[in-house]
Coordinates of C-alpha atoms in Angstrom, one line a residue:
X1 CA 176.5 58.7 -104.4
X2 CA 174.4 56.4 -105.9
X3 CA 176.6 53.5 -106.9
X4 CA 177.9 53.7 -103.3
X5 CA 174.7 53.0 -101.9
X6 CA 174.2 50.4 -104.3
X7 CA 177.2 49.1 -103.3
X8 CA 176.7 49.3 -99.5
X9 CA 173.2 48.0 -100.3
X10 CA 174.8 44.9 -102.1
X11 CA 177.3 44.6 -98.7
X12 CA 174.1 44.8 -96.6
X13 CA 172.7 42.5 -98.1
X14 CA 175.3 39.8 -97.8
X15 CA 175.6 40.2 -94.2
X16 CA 172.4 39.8 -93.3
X17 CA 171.9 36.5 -95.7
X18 CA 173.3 34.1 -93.6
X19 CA 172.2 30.9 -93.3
X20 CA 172.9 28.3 -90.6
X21 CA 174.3 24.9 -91.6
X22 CA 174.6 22.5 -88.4
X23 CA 174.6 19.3 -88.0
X24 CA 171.6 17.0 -87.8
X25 CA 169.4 17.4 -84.8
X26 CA 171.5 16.4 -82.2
X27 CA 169.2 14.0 -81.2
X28 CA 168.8 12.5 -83.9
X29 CA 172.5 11.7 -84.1
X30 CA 172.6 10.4 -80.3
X31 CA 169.2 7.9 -81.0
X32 CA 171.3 6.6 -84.4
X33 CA 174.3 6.0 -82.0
X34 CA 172.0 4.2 -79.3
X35 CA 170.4 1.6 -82.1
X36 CA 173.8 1.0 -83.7
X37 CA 175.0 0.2 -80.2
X38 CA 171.8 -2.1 -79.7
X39 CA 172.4 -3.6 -82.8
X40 CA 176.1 -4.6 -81.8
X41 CA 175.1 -6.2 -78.2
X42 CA 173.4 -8.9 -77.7
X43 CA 170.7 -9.4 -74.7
X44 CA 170.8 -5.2 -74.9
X45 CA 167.2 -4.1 -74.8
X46 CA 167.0 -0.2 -74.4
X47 CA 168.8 2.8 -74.1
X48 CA 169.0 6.3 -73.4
X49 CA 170.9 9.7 -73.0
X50 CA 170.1 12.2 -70.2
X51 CA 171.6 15.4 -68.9
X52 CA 173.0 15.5 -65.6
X53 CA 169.6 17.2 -64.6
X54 CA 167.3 14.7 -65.6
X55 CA 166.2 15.8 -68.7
X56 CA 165.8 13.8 -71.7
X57 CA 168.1 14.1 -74.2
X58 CA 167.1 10.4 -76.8
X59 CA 166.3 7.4 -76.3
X60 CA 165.5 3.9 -77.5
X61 CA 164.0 1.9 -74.9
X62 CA 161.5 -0.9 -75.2
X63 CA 157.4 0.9 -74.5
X64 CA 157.2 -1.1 -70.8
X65 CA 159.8 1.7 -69.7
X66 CA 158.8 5.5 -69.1
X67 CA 161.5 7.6 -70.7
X68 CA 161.2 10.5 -68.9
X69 CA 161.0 8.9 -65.5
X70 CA 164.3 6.6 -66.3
X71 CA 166.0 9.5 -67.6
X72 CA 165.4 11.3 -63.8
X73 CA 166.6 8.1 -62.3
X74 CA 170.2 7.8 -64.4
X75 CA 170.4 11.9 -63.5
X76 CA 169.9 10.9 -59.9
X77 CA 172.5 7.7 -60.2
X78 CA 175.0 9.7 -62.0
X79 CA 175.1 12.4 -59.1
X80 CA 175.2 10.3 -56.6
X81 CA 178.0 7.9 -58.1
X82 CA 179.8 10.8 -59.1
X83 CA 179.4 11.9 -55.3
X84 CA 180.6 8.7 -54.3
X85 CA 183.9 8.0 -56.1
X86 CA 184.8 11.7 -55.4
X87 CA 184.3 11.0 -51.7
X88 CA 186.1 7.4 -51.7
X89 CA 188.8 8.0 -54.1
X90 CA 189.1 12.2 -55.2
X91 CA 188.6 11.1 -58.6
X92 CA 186.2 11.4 -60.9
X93 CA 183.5 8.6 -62.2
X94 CA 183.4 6.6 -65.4
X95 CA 180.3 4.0 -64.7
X96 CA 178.5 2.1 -62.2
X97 CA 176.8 -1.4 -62.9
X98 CA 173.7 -2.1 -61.0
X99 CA 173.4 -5.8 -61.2
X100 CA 169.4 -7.3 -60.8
X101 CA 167.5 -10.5 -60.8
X102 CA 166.3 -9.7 -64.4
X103 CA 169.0 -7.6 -65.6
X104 CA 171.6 -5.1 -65.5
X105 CA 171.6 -1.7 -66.0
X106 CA 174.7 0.3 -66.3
X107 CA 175.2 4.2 -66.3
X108 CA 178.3 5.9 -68.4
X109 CA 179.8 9.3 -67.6
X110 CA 179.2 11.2 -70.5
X111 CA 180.5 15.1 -70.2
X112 CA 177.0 16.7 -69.0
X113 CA 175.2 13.6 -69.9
X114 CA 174.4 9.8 -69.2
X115 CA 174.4 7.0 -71.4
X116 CA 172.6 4.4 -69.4
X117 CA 172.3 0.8 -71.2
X118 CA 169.7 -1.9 -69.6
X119 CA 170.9 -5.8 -70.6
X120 CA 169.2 -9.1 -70.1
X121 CA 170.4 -11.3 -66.7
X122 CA 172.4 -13.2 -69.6
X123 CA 174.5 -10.3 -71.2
X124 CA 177.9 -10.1 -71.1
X125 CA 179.0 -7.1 -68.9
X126 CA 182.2 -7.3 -70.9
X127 CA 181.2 -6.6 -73.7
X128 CA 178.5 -4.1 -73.0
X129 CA 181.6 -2.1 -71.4
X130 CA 183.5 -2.5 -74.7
X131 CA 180.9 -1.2 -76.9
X132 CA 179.1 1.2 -74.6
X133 CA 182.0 3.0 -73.8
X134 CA 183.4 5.0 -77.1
X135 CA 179.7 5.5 -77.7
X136 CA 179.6 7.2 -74.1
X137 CA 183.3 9.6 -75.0
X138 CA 181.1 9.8 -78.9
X139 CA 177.8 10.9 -77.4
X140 CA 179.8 13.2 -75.0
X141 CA 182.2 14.9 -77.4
X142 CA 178.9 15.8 -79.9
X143 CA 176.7 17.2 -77.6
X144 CA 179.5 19.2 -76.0
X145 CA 180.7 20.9 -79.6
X146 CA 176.9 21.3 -80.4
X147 CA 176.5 23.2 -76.6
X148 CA 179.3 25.2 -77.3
X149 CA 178.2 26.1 -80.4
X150 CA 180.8 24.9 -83.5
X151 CA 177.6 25.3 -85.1
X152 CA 179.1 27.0 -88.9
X153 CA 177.9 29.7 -90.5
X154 CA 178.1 30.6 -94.3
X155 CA 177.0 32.7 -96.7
X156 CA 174.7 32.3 -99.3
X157 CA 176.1 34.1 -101.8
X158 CA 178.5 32.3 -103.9

């Protein structure tokens, strides 16, 4: 009896040694993706990713802007878009450019979660699409494998 409850001990205490290996924080991940895209675009100057709710997921934005605040405000664009290119066309929404005296600011579709990008007056829109996108489908497809939880476990045991 007693090597069998050494034995089930030894079982026991593989099961219940179990570490978790995930990735980095996921917002750390999303912030490296927002600074590499800043990096690539000129006349960029800020950044950030926010759930459809408003609430702040990263961001890199310059210290005039009040992350929080802007993060509401893409949550609130991004509904209402959505709303409005469901009600024009039945289909869903990709992005809407908001074109100002001093800039642009443009708000990507991504899954659960914005990626809004603010430019400089002098920035090509062109190009902020072609590098702002894949970072949108990117930011989109990590945080949704993080929610659903592809988080792996292993055991410590070798």
């Amino acid at each position: 009896m007693t090597a069998r409850r050494k034995l089930l001990g030894e079982w026991m205490g593989r099961l219940t040694k179990v570490a978790v290996v995930s990735d980095p924080d996921p917002n750390a991940v999303v912030l490296a993706e927002l600074k590499a895209l800043r990096d690539r675009v000129p006349q960029m100057t800020g950044a950030l990713v926010a759930s459809s709710d408003g609430l702040l997921i990263a961001h890199d934005l310059p210290a005039h802007i009040e992350p929080n605040g802007m993060a509401a405000l893409s949550a609130s664009q991004l509904s209402l878009s959505y709303r409005l290119a469901t009600t024009a066309h039945g289909g869903g929404f990709h992005e809407v450019v908001v074109r100002g005296t001093e800039g642009h600011v443009v708000v990507y579709a991504a899954g659960w979660t914005s990626l809004t990008v603010l430019a400089g007056p002098e920035a090509n829109v062109g190009r902020l699409h072609l590098e702002s996108r894949p970072v949108a489908r990117t930011i989109a497809e990590h945080l949704s494998a993080v929610a659903d939880g592809k988080d792996q476990i292993s055991d410590t045991d070798g």
